[in-house]
Coordinates of C-alpha atoms in Angstrom, one line a residue:
Chain A
M1 CA -2.3 -78.2 4.6
T2 CA -3.4 -81.8 4.9
N3 CA -7.0 -83.0 5.4
Q4 CA -8.5 -79.9 4.1
K5 CA -12.2 -80.5 3.3
I6 CA -13.4 -80.0 -0.3
L7 CA -17.0 -80.1 -1.3
I8 CA -17.8 -81.2 -4.9
I9 CA -21.2 -80.3 -6.1
D10 CA -21.9 -82.0 -9.5
D11 CA -24.7 -84.2 -10.8
D12 CA -22.3 -86.4 -12.9
P13 CA -21.0 -89.2 -10.6
D14 CA -18.2 -90.0 -13.1
I15 CA -16.9 -86.4 -13.1
V16 CA -17.1 -86.5 -9.3
E17 CA -15.1 -89.7 -9.3
A18 CA -12.6 -88.4 -11.7
M19 CA -12.0 -85.4 -9.5
R20 CA -12.1 -87.3 -6.2
M21 CA -9.3 -89.6 -7.2
P22 CA -6.5 -87.1 -7.6
L23 CA -7.8 -84.9 -4.7
E24 CA -7.9 -87.8 -2.3
A25 CA -4.5 -89.0 -3.6
N26 CA -3.3 -85.6 -2.4
S27 CA -4.8 -86.1 1.0
Y28 CA -7.7 -83.8 0.7
N29 CA -10.9 -84.8 2.5
V30 CA -13.6 -85.0 -0.3
V31 CA -17.3 -84.7 0.4
T32 CA -19.9 -84.7 -2.5
A33 CA -23.4 -83.5 -3.3
S34 CA -25.2 -84.4 -6.5
N35 CA -27.4 -81.3 -6.8
G36 CA -27.6 -77.6 -5.9
K37 CA -30.0 -78.0 -3.0
E38 CA -28.0 -80.8 -1.4
G39 CA -24.9 -78.9 -2.1
L40 CA -26.1 -75.8 -0.2
K41 CA -27.2 -78.0 2.7
M42 CA -23.8 -79.7 2.8
A43 CA -21.9 -76.4 2.6
K44 CA -23.8 -75.1 5.6
E45 CA -23.2 -78.2 7.7
E46 CA -19.7 -79.1 6.7
I47 CA -18.2 -75.6 6.1
P48 CA -15.6 -77.0 3.6
D49 CA -12.3 -75.2 2.8
L50 CA -13.1 -75.2 -0.9
I51 CA -16.2 -75.8 -3.0
I52 CA -16.0 -77.2 -6.5
L53 CA -19.2 -76.4 -8.3
D54 CA -20.6 -77.6 -11.6
V55 CA -22.5 -74.9 -13.6
M56 CA -24.9 -77.2 -15.5
M57 CA -26.9 -79.6 -13.4
E58 CA -30.7 -79.8 -13.5
T59 CA -30.8 -76.5 -15.3
D60 CA -28.1 -74.9 -17.4
T61 CA -27.4 -72.3 -14.7
E62 CA -28.1 -74.1 -11.5
G63 CA -24.4 -73.7 -10.4
F64 CA -24.7 -69.9 -10.8
H65 CA -27.7 -69.8 -8.5
V66 CA -25.8 -71.9 -5.9
A67 CA -22.9 -69.5 -6.1
Y68 CA -25.1 -66.5 -5.6
E69 CA -26.8 -68.1 -2.6
L70 CA -23.4 -68.9 -1.0
R71 CA -22.1 -65.4 -1.5
D72 CA -25.3 -63.6 -0.5
E73 CA -24.2 -60.4 1.4
G74 CA -27.5 -59.9 3.1
P75 CA -27.5 -59.9 6.9
D76 CA -30.1 -62.7 7.1
S77 CA -28.3 -65.0 4.7
E78 CA -28.6 -68.6 5.6
Y79 CA -25.1 -69.2 4.4
K80 CA -23.2 -66.5 6.3
D81 CA -20.5 -68.9 7.3
C82 CA -19.9 -69.9 3.7
R83 CA -19.3 -66.5 2.4
N84 CA -15.5 -66.7 2.4
I85 CA -15.2 -70.3 1.1
P86 CA -13.4 -70.1 -2.3
I87 CA -15.5 -71.5 -5.2
L88 CA -14.0 -73.3 -8.2
M89 CA -16.5 -73.5 -11.0
I90 CA -16.5 -76.4 -13.5
T91 CA -17.7 -75.4 -16.9
A92 CA -17.9 -76.7 -20.4
I93 CA -19.6 -73.6 -21.7
S94 CA -16.6 -71.4 -22.6
Q95 CA -16.5 -73.2 -26.0
Q96 CA -20.2 -73.1 -26.5
K97 CA -21.3 -70.2 -28.6
G98 CA -24.7 -68.8 -28.5
M99 CA -25.3 -69.4 -24.8
N100 CA -26.7 -66.4 -22.9
F101 CA -23.6 -66.1 -20.7
S102 CA -20.0 -67.0 -20.9
P103 CA -17.8 -67.2 -17.8
K104 CA -15.1 -65.1 -19.4
K105 CA -17.4 -62.2 -19.8
D106 CA -19.2 -62.5 -16.5
D107 CA -16.4 -63.2 -14.1
T108 CA -16.3 -59.5 -13.0
F109 CA -19.5 -60.0 -11.2
L110 CA -19.9 -63.7 -10.9
P111 CA -19.1 -64.6 -7.4
V112 CA -16.7 -67.4 -8.0
D113 CA -12.9 -67.4 -7.7
D114 CA -11.8 -69.5 -10.6
F115 CA -12.9 -71.7 -13.4
I116 CA -11.9 -75.1 -14.6
E117 CA -13.0 -76.7 -17.8
K118 CA -14.4 -80.1 -18.5
P119 CA -12.9 -82.5 -19.3
V120 CA -11.0 -82.2 -16.0
Q121 CA -7.2 -82.4 -16.2
P122 CA -6.1 -83.7 -12.8
K123 CA -2.9 -81.5 -12.9
D124 CA -4.9 -78.4 -13.6
L125 CA -7.4 -79.3 -10.9
L126 CA -4.7 -79.9 -8.3
E127 CA -2.9 -76.7 -9.2
R128 CA -6.0 -74.5 -9.0
T129 CA -7.1 -76.2 -5.8
A130 CA -3.8 -75.6 -4.1
W131 CA -3.7 -72.0 -5.3
L132 CA -7.2 -71.2 -4.1
L133 CA -6.6 -72.8 -0.7
A134 CA -3.3 -70.9 -0.4
A135 CA -4.9 -67.6 -1.4
K136 CA -7.6 -68.1 1.2
K137 CA -5.0 -68.1 4.0
Chain B
M1 CA -50.0 -70.0 -43.6
S2 CA -52.8 -70.8 -46.0
Y3 CA -54.9 -68.1 -44.4
S4 CA -52.4 -65.4 -44.8
T5 CA -51.7 -66.2 -48.5
H6 CA -55.5 -66.2 -49.1
T7 CA -55.9 -62.7 -47.7
Q8 CA -52.8 -61.6 -49.5
K9 CA -54.3 -62.8 -52.8
K10 CA -57.6 -61.1 -52.2
S11 CA -55.9 -57.8 -51.3
S12 CA -53.6 -58.0 -54.4
R13 CA -56.8 -58.4 -56.6
E14 CA -58.3 -55.4 -54.8
Q15 CA -55.0 -53.5 -55.1
E16 CA -55.1 -54.1 -58.8
L17 CA -58.7 -52.8 -59.0
I18 CA -57.7 -49.7 -57.0
E19 CA -54.8 -49.0 -59.3
S20 CA -56.9 -49.6 -62.5
L21 CA -59.6 -47.2 -61.1
S22 CA -57.1 -44.4 -60.4
R23 CA -55.7 -44.9 -63.9
F24 CA -59.3 -44.7 -65.2
I25 CA -59.8 -41.5 -63.3
N26 CA -56.6 -40.0 -64.8
L27 CA -57.8 -41.1 -68.2
R28 CA -61.0 -39.1 -67.6
W29 CA -58.9 -35.9 -67.2
I30 CA -57.4 -36.5 -70.7
M31 CA -60.9 -37.2 -72.0
V32 CA -62.1 -33.8 -70.6
V33 CA -59.2 -32.0 -72.3
G34 CA -59.8 -34.0 -75.5
I35 CA -63.5 -33.1 -75.7
C36 CA -62.7 -29.4 -75.1
I37 CA -60.0 -29.3 -77.8
T38 CA -62.0 -31.4 -80.3
S39 CA -65.2 -29.5 -79.9
I40 CA -63.6 -26.0 -79.9
S41 CA -61.5 -26.8 -83.0
A42 CA -64.5 -28.4 -84.7
R43 CA -66.5 -25.3 -84.0
F44 CA -63.8 -22.6 -84.9
V45 CA -61.3 -24.3 -87.2
L46 CA -63.7 -26.6 -89.2
S47 CA -66.6 -24.2 -88.6
I48 CA -68.9 -27.1 -87.7
S49 CA -72.0 -25.7 -86.1
L50 CA -71.8 -27.5 -82.7
P51 CA -73.9 -26.5 -79.7
L52 CA -70.6 -25.6 -77.9
T53 CA -72.2 -24.3 -74.7
S54 CA -74.0 -27.6 -74.1
I55 CA -71.0 -29.7 -74.9
L56 CA -68.8 -27.6 -72.5
I57 CA -71.4 -27.8 -69.8
I58 CA -71.4 -31.6 -70.1
T59 CA -67.6 -31.5 -70.1
F60 CA -67.7 -29.4 -67.0
C61 CA -70.1 -31.9 -65.3
I62 CA -67.6 -34.7 -66.2
L63 CA -64.8 -32.6 -64.6
L64 CA -66.9 -32.1 -61.5
F65 CA -67.7 -35.8 -61.3
N66 CA -64.1 -36.7 -61.7
S67 CA -63.0 -34.4 -58.8
V68 CA -65.7 -36.0 -56.6
C69 CA -64.3 -39.5 -57.6
I70 CA -60.8 -38.5 -56.6
Y71 CA -62.1 -37.1 -53.3
Y72 CA -64.0 -40.3 -52.4
Q73 CA -61.5 -42.7 -53.9
K74 CA -59.9 -43.3 -50.5
H75 CA -63.2 -43.8 -48.6
V76 CA -64.8 -46.3 -50.8
K77 CA -66.0 -49.6 -49.3
S78 CA -66.7 -51.6 -52.4
Y79 CA -64.4 -50.8 -55.3
E80 CA -66.5 -52.9 -57.7
N81 CA -69.6 -50.8 -57.0
F82 CA -67.5 -47.7 -57.4
A83 CA -66.3 -48.9 -60.8
N84 CA -69.9 -49.8 -61.9
F85 CA -71.1 -46.4 -60.8
Q86 CA -68.4 -44.5 -62.7
I87 CA -69.0 -46.5 -65.9
S88 CA -72.7 -45.8 -65.7
V89 CA -72.2 -42.1 -65.1
D90 CA -69.7 -42.0 -68.0
W91 CA -72.2 -43.6 -70.2
I92 CA -74.9 -41.1 -69.3
A93 CA -72.5 -38.3 -70.0
L94 CA -71.6 -39.9 -73.3
V95 CA -75.2 -40.3 -74.4
F96 CA -75.6 -36.6 -73.7
L97 CA -72.5 -35.8 -75.8
V98 CA -73.9 -38.0 -78.5
H99 CA -77.2 -36.2 -78.3
Y100 CA -75.6 -32.8 -78.7
T101 CA -73.3 -33.8 -81.5
G102 CA -76.0 -35.1 -83.8
G103 CA -77.7 -38.0 -82.0
I104 CA -77.6 -41.3 -83.9
E105 CA -75.7 -39.5 -86.6
S106 CA -72.8 -38.5 -84.2
P107 CA -69.4 -40.2 -84.7
V108 CA -69.0 -39.9 -80.9
I109 CA -71.1 -43.0 -80.7
F110 CA -68.0 -45.1 -81.4
Y111 CA -66.7 -44.1 -77.9
F112 CA -69.1 -46.6 -76.3
I113 CA -66.6 -49.3 -77.2
F114 CA -64.0 -47.9 -74.9
H115 CA -66.1 -48.3 -71.8
V116 CA -66.9 -51.8 -72.8
I117 CA -63.2 -52.6 -72.7
I118 CA -62.8 -50.7 -69.4
A119 CA -65.7 -52.6 -67.9
A120 CA -64.2 -55.9 -69.0
I121 CA -61.0 -55.0 -67.3
L122 CA -62.5 -53.7 -64.1
L123 CA -65.6 -55.9 -63.6
S124 CA -66.7 -59.5 -63.8
K125 CA -68.0 -60.9 -67.1
R126 CA -71.6 -60.7 -65.9
E127 CA -71.3 -57.1 -64.9
C128 CA -69.6 -56.2 -68.1
Y129 CA -72.5 -57.6 -70.1
L130 CA -75.0 -55.8 -67.8
Q131 CA -73.1 -52.5 -68.4
S132 CA -73.1 -53.2 -72.2
G133 CA -76.9 -53.8 -71.9
F134 CA -77.2 -50.4 -70.2
A135 CA -75.3 -48.7 -73.0
V136 CA -77.5 -50.4 -75.6
L137 CA -80.6 -49.2 -73.7
L138 CA -79.2 -45.6 -73.7
I139 CA -78.5 -45.7 -77.4
V140 CA -81.8 -47.2 -78.3
S141 CA -83.7 -44.8 -76.0
L142 CA -81.9 -41.8 -77.6
S143 CA -82.7 -43.0 -81.1
I144 CA -86.4 -43.6 -80.3
L145 CA -86.8 -40.4 -78.4
E146 CA -85.3 -38.4 -81.3
Y147 CA -87.2 -40.5 -83.9
F148 CA -90.5 -39.7 -82.3
S149 CA -89.4 -36.1 -81.7
I150 CA -90.0 -36.5 -78.0
I151 CA -86.6 -34.7 -77.6
P152 CA -85.3 -32.4 -80.3
H153 CA -82.7 -33.7 -82.7
V154 CA -79.5 -31.6 -82.9
H155 CA -78.7 -31.5 -86.5
I156 CA -75.0 -31.0 -87.5
K157 CA -75.6 -30.1 -91.2
E158 CA -71.9 -30.1 -92.0
L159 CA -71.8 -33.9 -91.3
F160 CA -75.2 -34.9 -92.6
P161 CA -76.7 -32.4 -95.0
I162 CA -79.8 -34.4 -95.1
P163 CA -80.8 -35.8 -91.6
V164 CA -81.0 -39.6 -91.3
Y165 CA -82.2 -39.9 -87.7
D166 CA -85.7 -40.2 -88.9
N167 CA -84.9 -42.9 -91.4
G168 CA -86.3 -46.0 -89.7
L169 CA -84.1 -48.5 -91.6
Y170 CA -80.9 -46.5 -91.0
L171 CA -81.9 -46.3 -87.3
L172 CA -82.5 -50.0 -87.1
S173 CA -79.2 -50.8 -88.8
I174 CA -77.3 -48.4 -86.5
I175 CA -79.0 -50.0 -83.5
F176 CA -78.2 -53.5 -84.7
F177 CA -74.6 -52.8 -85.4
S178 CA -74.0 -50.9 -82.2
I179 CA -75.6 -53.7 -80.2
T180 CA -73.5 -56.4 -82.0
S181 CA -70.3 -54.4 -81.8
L182 CA -70.8 -53.6 -78.1
Y183 CA -71.5 -57.3 -77.3
I184 CA -68.8 -58.7 -79.5
S185 CA -66.3 -56.2 -77.9
A186 CA -67.6 -57.2 -74.4
Y187 CA -67.2 -60.9 -75.3
L188 CA -63.7 -60.5 -76.7
A189 CA -62.4 -58.2 -74.0
T190 CA -63.8 -60.3 -71.1
S191 CA -62.5 -63.5 -72.6
V192 CA -59.0 -62.1 -73.0
N193 CA -59.1 -60.6 -69.6
N194 CA -60.4 -63.8 -68.1
R195 CA -57.6 -65.8 -69.6
L196 CA -55.1 -63.3 -68.2
R197 CA -56.7 -63.4 -64.8
R198 CA -56.7 -67.2 -64.8
R199 CA -53.0 -67.3 -65.8
E200 CA -52.3 -64.8 -63.1
R201 CA -54.1 -66.9 -60.5
E202 CA -52.1 -69.9 -61.6
I203 CA -48.9 -68.0 -61.2
V204 CA -49.9 -66.8 -57.8
A205 CA -50.9 -70.4 -56.8
L206 CA -47.6 -71.6 -58.2
K207 CA -45.7 -69.0 -56.3
D208 CA -47.5 -69.9 -53.1
S209 CA -46.7 -73.5 -53.4
I210 CA -43.1 -72.7 -54.1
T211 CA -43.0 -70.4 -51.1
D212 CA -44.7 -73.1 -49.0
A213 CA -42.2 -75.7 -50.1
Y214 CA -39.3 -73.4 -49.4
N215 CA -40.6 -72.5 -46.0
K216 CA -41.1 -76.2 -45.2
L217 CA -37.6 -77.0 -46.3
E218 CA -36.2 -74.2 -44.3
E219 CA -38.2 -75.3 -41.3
L220 CA -36.9 -78.9 -41.8
D221 CA -33.4 -77.7 -42.1
R222 CA -33.7 -75.7 -38.9
E223 CA -35.3 -78.6 -37.1
K224 CA -32.5 -80.9 -38.3
S225 CA -29.9 -78.4 -37.1
E226 CA -31.7 -78.1 -33.8
F227 CA -31.8 -81.8 -33.5
T228 CA -28.1 -82.2 -34.3
Y229 CA -27.3 -79.5 -31.9
K230 CA -29.2 -81.3 -29.1
V231 CA -27.6 -84.6 -29.9
T232 CA -24.1 -83.2 -30.1
H233 CA -24.7 -81.3 -26.9
E234 CA -25.8 -84.5 -25.2
L235 CA -22.6 -86.2 -26.4
R236 CA -20.4 -83.8 -24.6
S237 CA -21.2 -84.7 -21.0
P238 CA -20.4 -88.5 -21.3
L239 CA -17.3 -87.7 -23.4
S240 CA -16.1 -85.2 -20.8
A241 CA -16.7 -87.8 -18.1
I242 CA -14.9 -90.5 -20.0
Q243 CA -11.9 -88.3 -20.6
S244 CA -11.8 -87.0 -17.1
L245 CA -11.8 -90.6 -15.8
L246 CA -9.2 -91.7 -18.3
K247 CA -6.9 -88.8 -17.3
S248 CA -7.1 -89.7 -13.6
I249 CA -6.3 -93.4 -14.4
E250 CA -3.5 -92.4 -16.7
E251 CA -1.9 -90.2 -14.2
G252 CA -2.0 -93.0 -11.6
Y253 CA -4.6 -91.6 -9.2
A254 CA -6.5 -95.0 -9.3
G255 CA -3.4 -96.9 -8.3
E256 CA -0.4 -98.3 -10.1
I257 CA -1.1 -99.6 -13.7
S258 CA 1.2 -101.5 -16.0
V259 CA 3.1 -99.8 -18.8
K260 CA 1.0 -101.5 -21.4
A261 CA -2.3 -100.5 -19.7
K262 CA -1.1 -96.9 -19.4
E263 CA -0.2 -96.8 -23.1
L264 CA -3.7 -98.1 -24.0
I265 CA -5.3 -95.6 -21.7
I266 CA -3.3 -92.8 -23.3
R267 CA -4.5 -94.0 -26.7
S268 CA -8.1 -94.1 -25.6
E269 CA -7.8 -90.7 -24.1
K270 CA -6.4 -89.3 -27.3
R271 CA -9.3 -90.7 -29.3
T272 CA -11.9 -89.3 -26.9
S273 CA -10.1 -86.0 -26.9
F274 CA -10.4 -85.9 -30.7
L275 CA -14.0 -86.9 -30.5
L276 CA -14.6 -84.1 -28.0
T277 CA -12.9 -81.6 -30.4
L278 CA -15.1 -82.9 -33.2
V279 CA -18.3 -82.4 -31.0
N280 CA -17.2 -78.9 -30.0
G281 CA -16.5 -78.1 -33.7
L282 CA -20.0 -79.4 -34.7
L283 CA -21.6 -77.3 -31.9
D284 CA -19.8 -74.2 -33.2
L285 CA -20.9 -75.0 -36.7
I286 CA -24.5 -75.6 -35.9
A287 CA -24.8 -72.9 -33.3
G288 CA -23.9 -70.4 -36.0
R289 CA -26.6 -71.8 -38.2
I290 CA -29.5 -71.8 -35.7
R291 CA -28.8 -68.8 -33.6
K292 CA -28.4 -65.3 -35.0
P293 CA -25.9 -63.1 -33.1
K294 CA -27.7 -61.0 -30.4
E295 CA -27.6 -57.3 -30.9
G296 CA -26.3 -56.8 -27.4
D297 CA -23.3 -59.2 -27.9
I298 CA -22.1 -57.3 -31.0
K299 CA -19.3 -54.9 -30.2
S300 CA -17.0 -52.6 -32.2
V301 CA -13.7 -54.5 -32.4
D302 CA -10.6 -53.0 -33.8
I303 CA -9.3 -55.6 -36.3
N304 CA -5.6 -54.6 -35.7
T305 CA -5.9 -55.3 -32.0
A306 CA -7.8 -58.5 -32.6
V307 CA -5.2 -59.8 -35.0
K308 CA -2.3 -58.9 -32.6
N309 CA -4.1 -60.6 -29.7
T310 CA -4.7 -63.8 -31.7
L311 CA -1.0 -63.9 -32.8
D312 CA 0.1 -63.2 -29.2
L313 CA -1.8 -66.3 -28.1
M314 CA -0.1 -68.4 -30.7
Q315 CA 3.4 -67.2 -30.0
E316 CA 4.4 -70.5 -28.5
K317 CA 3.5 -72.3 -31.7
T318 CA 5.0 -69.8 -34.1
K319 CA 8.2 -69.6 -32.2
A320 CA 8.5 -73.4 -32.1
K321 CA 8.4 -73.4 -35.9
N322 CA 10.6 -70.4 -36.2
L323 CA 8.0 -68.6 -38.3
K324 CA 8.4 -65.0 -39.4
I325 CA 5.2 -63.0 -38.6
K326 CA 4.5 -59.8 -40.5
I327 CA 1.5 -57.7 -39.7
K328 CA 0.4 -54.7 -41.7
S329 CA -2.2 -52.8 -39.8
T330 CA -4.5 -50.1 -41.1
P331 CA -3.2 -46.6 -40.2
T332 CA -6.0 -45.9 -37.8
P333 CA -8.1 -48.4 -35.8
T334 CA -10.6 -50.1 -38.0
Y335 CA -13.7 -51.1 -36.2
L336 CA -15.8 -54.1 -37.1
R337 CA -19.2 -54.7 -35.7
I338 CA -19.1 -58.3 -34.6
V339 CA -19.4 -60.6 -31.5
P340 CA -15.8 -60.6 -30.3
D341 CA -15.8 -64.4 -29.7
D342 CA -16.8 -65.0 -33.3
L343 CA -13.9 -62.9 -34.6
D344 CA -11.6 -64.8 -32.3
I345 CA -12.8 -68.1 -33.7
I346 CA -12.4 -66.8 -37.3
L347 CA -8.8 -65.5 -36.8
T348 CA -7.7 -68.3 -34.6
N349 CA -8.8 -71.0 -37.1
L350 CA -7.3 -69.2 -40.1
I351 CA -4.0 -68.3 -38.5
D352 CA -3.7 -71.7 -36.9
N353 CA -4.1 -73.3 -40.3
S354 CA -1.3 -71.1 -41.7
V355 CA 0.9 -72.0 -38.8
K356 CA 0.1 -75.7 -39.1
Y357 CA 0.7 -76.0 -42.8
T358 CA 3.7 -73.8 -43.1
E359 CA 7.1 -75.4 -42.7
Q360 CA 9.9 -74.4 -40.3
G361 CA 11.2 -70.9 -41.0
G362 CA 8.3 -69.9 -43.3
T363 CA 6.5 -66.5 -43.2
I364 CA 3.0 -65.6 -42.3
R365 CA 1.7 -62.2 -43.3
V366 CA -1.5 -60.6 -42.0
N367 CA -2.6 -57.6 -44.0
N368 CA -5.5 -55.5 -42.7
L369 CA -7.2 -53.3 -45.2
L370 CA -9.9 -50.7 -45.2
T371 CA -11.5 -49.9 -48.6
D372 CA -14.5 -47.8 -49.5
K373 CA -16.8 -50.8 -49.3
E374 CA -15.0 -53.4 -47.2
I375 CA -13.0 -54.3 -44.2
K376 CA -10.5 -56.9 -45.3
I377 CA -8.2 -59.2 -43.4
E378 CA -5.7 -61.1 -45.7
I379 CA -3.8 -64.0 -44.2
S380 CA -1.1 -65.4 -46.4
D381 CA 1.6 -68.0 -45.7
T382 CA 4.4 -69.7 -47.5
G383 CA 3.0 -73.1 -46.7
I384 CA 2.3 -76.3 -48.5
G385 CA -0.6 -74.9 -50.5
I386 CA -3.9 -76.4 -51.6
T387 CA -4.6 -78.1 -55.0
K388 CA -7.2 -76.7 -57.3
D389 CA -9.5 -79.8 -56.7
D390 CA -9.2 -79.4 -53.0
L391 CA -10.0 -75.7 -53.2
N392 CA -13.5 -76.6 -54.3
K393 CA -14.2 -78.9 -51.4
I394 CA -12.3 -77.2 -48.7
F395 CA -15.5 -75.6 -47.2
D396 CA -17.3 -78.9 -47.1
E397 CA -17.9 -80.3 -43.6
F398 CA -15.3 -83.0 -42.6
Y399 CA -13.4 -82.6 -45.8
R400 CA -9.6 -82.8 -45.4
S401 CA -7.1 -82.6 -48.3
K402 CA -4.5 -85.2 -48.8
N403 CA -1.6 -82.9 -48.2
A404 CA -3.2 -81.6 -45.0
K405 CA -3.6 -85.2 -43.8
A406 CA 0.1 -85.7 -44.6
V407 CA 1.0 -82.9 -42.2
E408 CA -1.5 -83.8 -39.5
L409 CA -3.3 -87.1 -39.6
H410 CA -6.2 -86.2 -37.3
G411 CA -8.2 -83.1 -37.9
T412 CA -11.9 -82.5 -37.8
G413 CA -12.3 -80.9 -41.1
L414 CA -14.7 -78.4 -39.5
G415 CA -12.4 -75.4 -39.1
L416 CA -13.1 -73.7 -42.4
P417 CA -16.8 -74.6 -42.6
I418 CA -17.2 -73.0 -39.1
V419 CA -15.2 -69.9 -40.2
K420 CA -17.2 -69.5 -43.4
N421 CA -20.5 -69.9 -41.5
L422 CA -19.5 -67.2 -39.0
I423 CA -18.3 -64.8 -41.7
E424 CA -21.5 -65.2 -43.6
R425 CA -23.5 -64.5 -40.5
Y426 CA -22.2 -60.9 -40.8
G427 CA -22.7 -60.7 -44.5
G428 CA -19.1 -61.2 -45.2
S429 CA -17.2 -63.5 -47.5
I430 CA -14.1 -65.6 -47.6
E431 CA -11.9 -66.3 -50.5
I432 CA -8.9 -68.6 -50.8
Q433 CA -6.1 -68.5 -53.4
S434 CA -3.4 -71.1 -53.3
E435 CA -0.5 -72.4 -55.2
I436 CA 0.9 -75.9 -54.4
G437 CA 4.3 -75.5 -52.7
E438 CA 4.1 -71.7 -52.8
G439 CA 1.6 -70.8 -50.1
T440 CA -2.0 -69.8 -49.5
T441 CA -3.8 -66.5 -49.2
V442 CA -7.1 -66.3 -47.3
T443 CA -9.0 -63.1 -47.7
V444 CA -11.9 -62.3 -45.4
S445 CA -14.1 -59.3 -46.3
F446 CA -16.9 -57.7 -44.4
P447 CA -19.0 -55.1 -46.2
I448 CA -19.0 -51.7 -44.6
E449 CA -22.7 -50.8 -45.3
K450 CA -23.8 -53.8 -43.2
Q451 CA -21.8 -52.5 -40.3
N452 CA -24.3 -50.0 -39.0

């Protein structure tokens, strides 16, 4: 269980820090990326046990595109080795009306395993992390 | 904007001309019938010796002309020329009628006045005077031609036993008075008509400026909402970050902190949490104002199921206060066309208010109704109630009543404005009745005809 590697992809360093603290306190090994492109590169190199992914970065849907890349079923996918890494998506959009998507509605086909809402509650984050890592095994 | 109103104005002027012209053509049918009846009864009832055949031939020509006018009415390029042409033809027909009913002695001569008025309505001042000039020319020519016997005079002996058409003085006076009466009529009719048109132009200009001002205001309001939306949106990220960080510190993930420091962190966290709720509320409120619900997002939702689901989610709260919940559903599923999330927000806010402001052991009733015209959801409670004064302000943004503050110190005062905004997006309405200490009933109604 210990020293499992978690990749956080989020452009807000303060949110990253707020998540890193409780995760590291629970002996997870945390690596971070501050945008989608960097995140994809890190995912390929590091093959983490879990990816925590922010939806809104440079664009409102950048996180979705990253998730689709990682879960690409195609035989030539660059991210073959990442296909089975669980993804926890951070979102603030469920309360935002008028957006063109909402995670609740799209989770049937959105290739992520769970959602967590901003602001991040450390307990909630740790529970979901533990649950996703356990489910993976 | 100014271009479109300009073209609209022009076309409305043209539209008016087209309408007047078709009325003019209809009037001609009546004239045709009138001439036939008058001449036939003059001939056979009054035994006046009219040249009936000639009159009926002229009438038939008018009838033919009118049919042609109707046929070409839709293919005309310049309606003013069309009007000019019709008036001229009418006058020629009229002068023939005058000729066959006694020339300068004929009472039909008075009918020239009518066309002067018609010309004043349909044409410009200048054209009206020109047409009047043409009429005068026709009358004068007829008199002169008959006077010098270049064309024969038709003598109606029952009217004028002794002919007067060859009396030079009579002729001159008739010509003088017909010229003056035609021109005075033209002057009066055009000046009245001009005044009316000017007034109409003023009204159109006024209407345009009001519409312009209204559009500008609306645009401004939209821009303001858009701006507020963006600002509020931008406020969320830093607030989320602050709160996430505070939470981590509070729970000791940044190392041990003193009891006092922890207490202060909890306080700060509560305040940011409230601020975040406020920002989310504002976003809900403004989003409803600047974005119309998308067709694809609107679903048929059974209100009975929606009410049950909302109450299920609140079970924890209602049980904690030992509240009795009574739901009266409609006998069959009642479907409302709405974005499901919007209905959730409406119901959650309203039922949450009832739960919040009803004391331990109270009752909350939700009554779903389907009438001929409306789908209604009535939520009543046995809570603290709202004063009459507060009822008037309760839908104002950020307003919170005194007794609400007594129950819960911090509240955004945005719940009801958000709910009202959402309901109105679907053409619905919300009504609140309340008695202090007795309870409150909120009725939400959605019109059925807007549901399709």
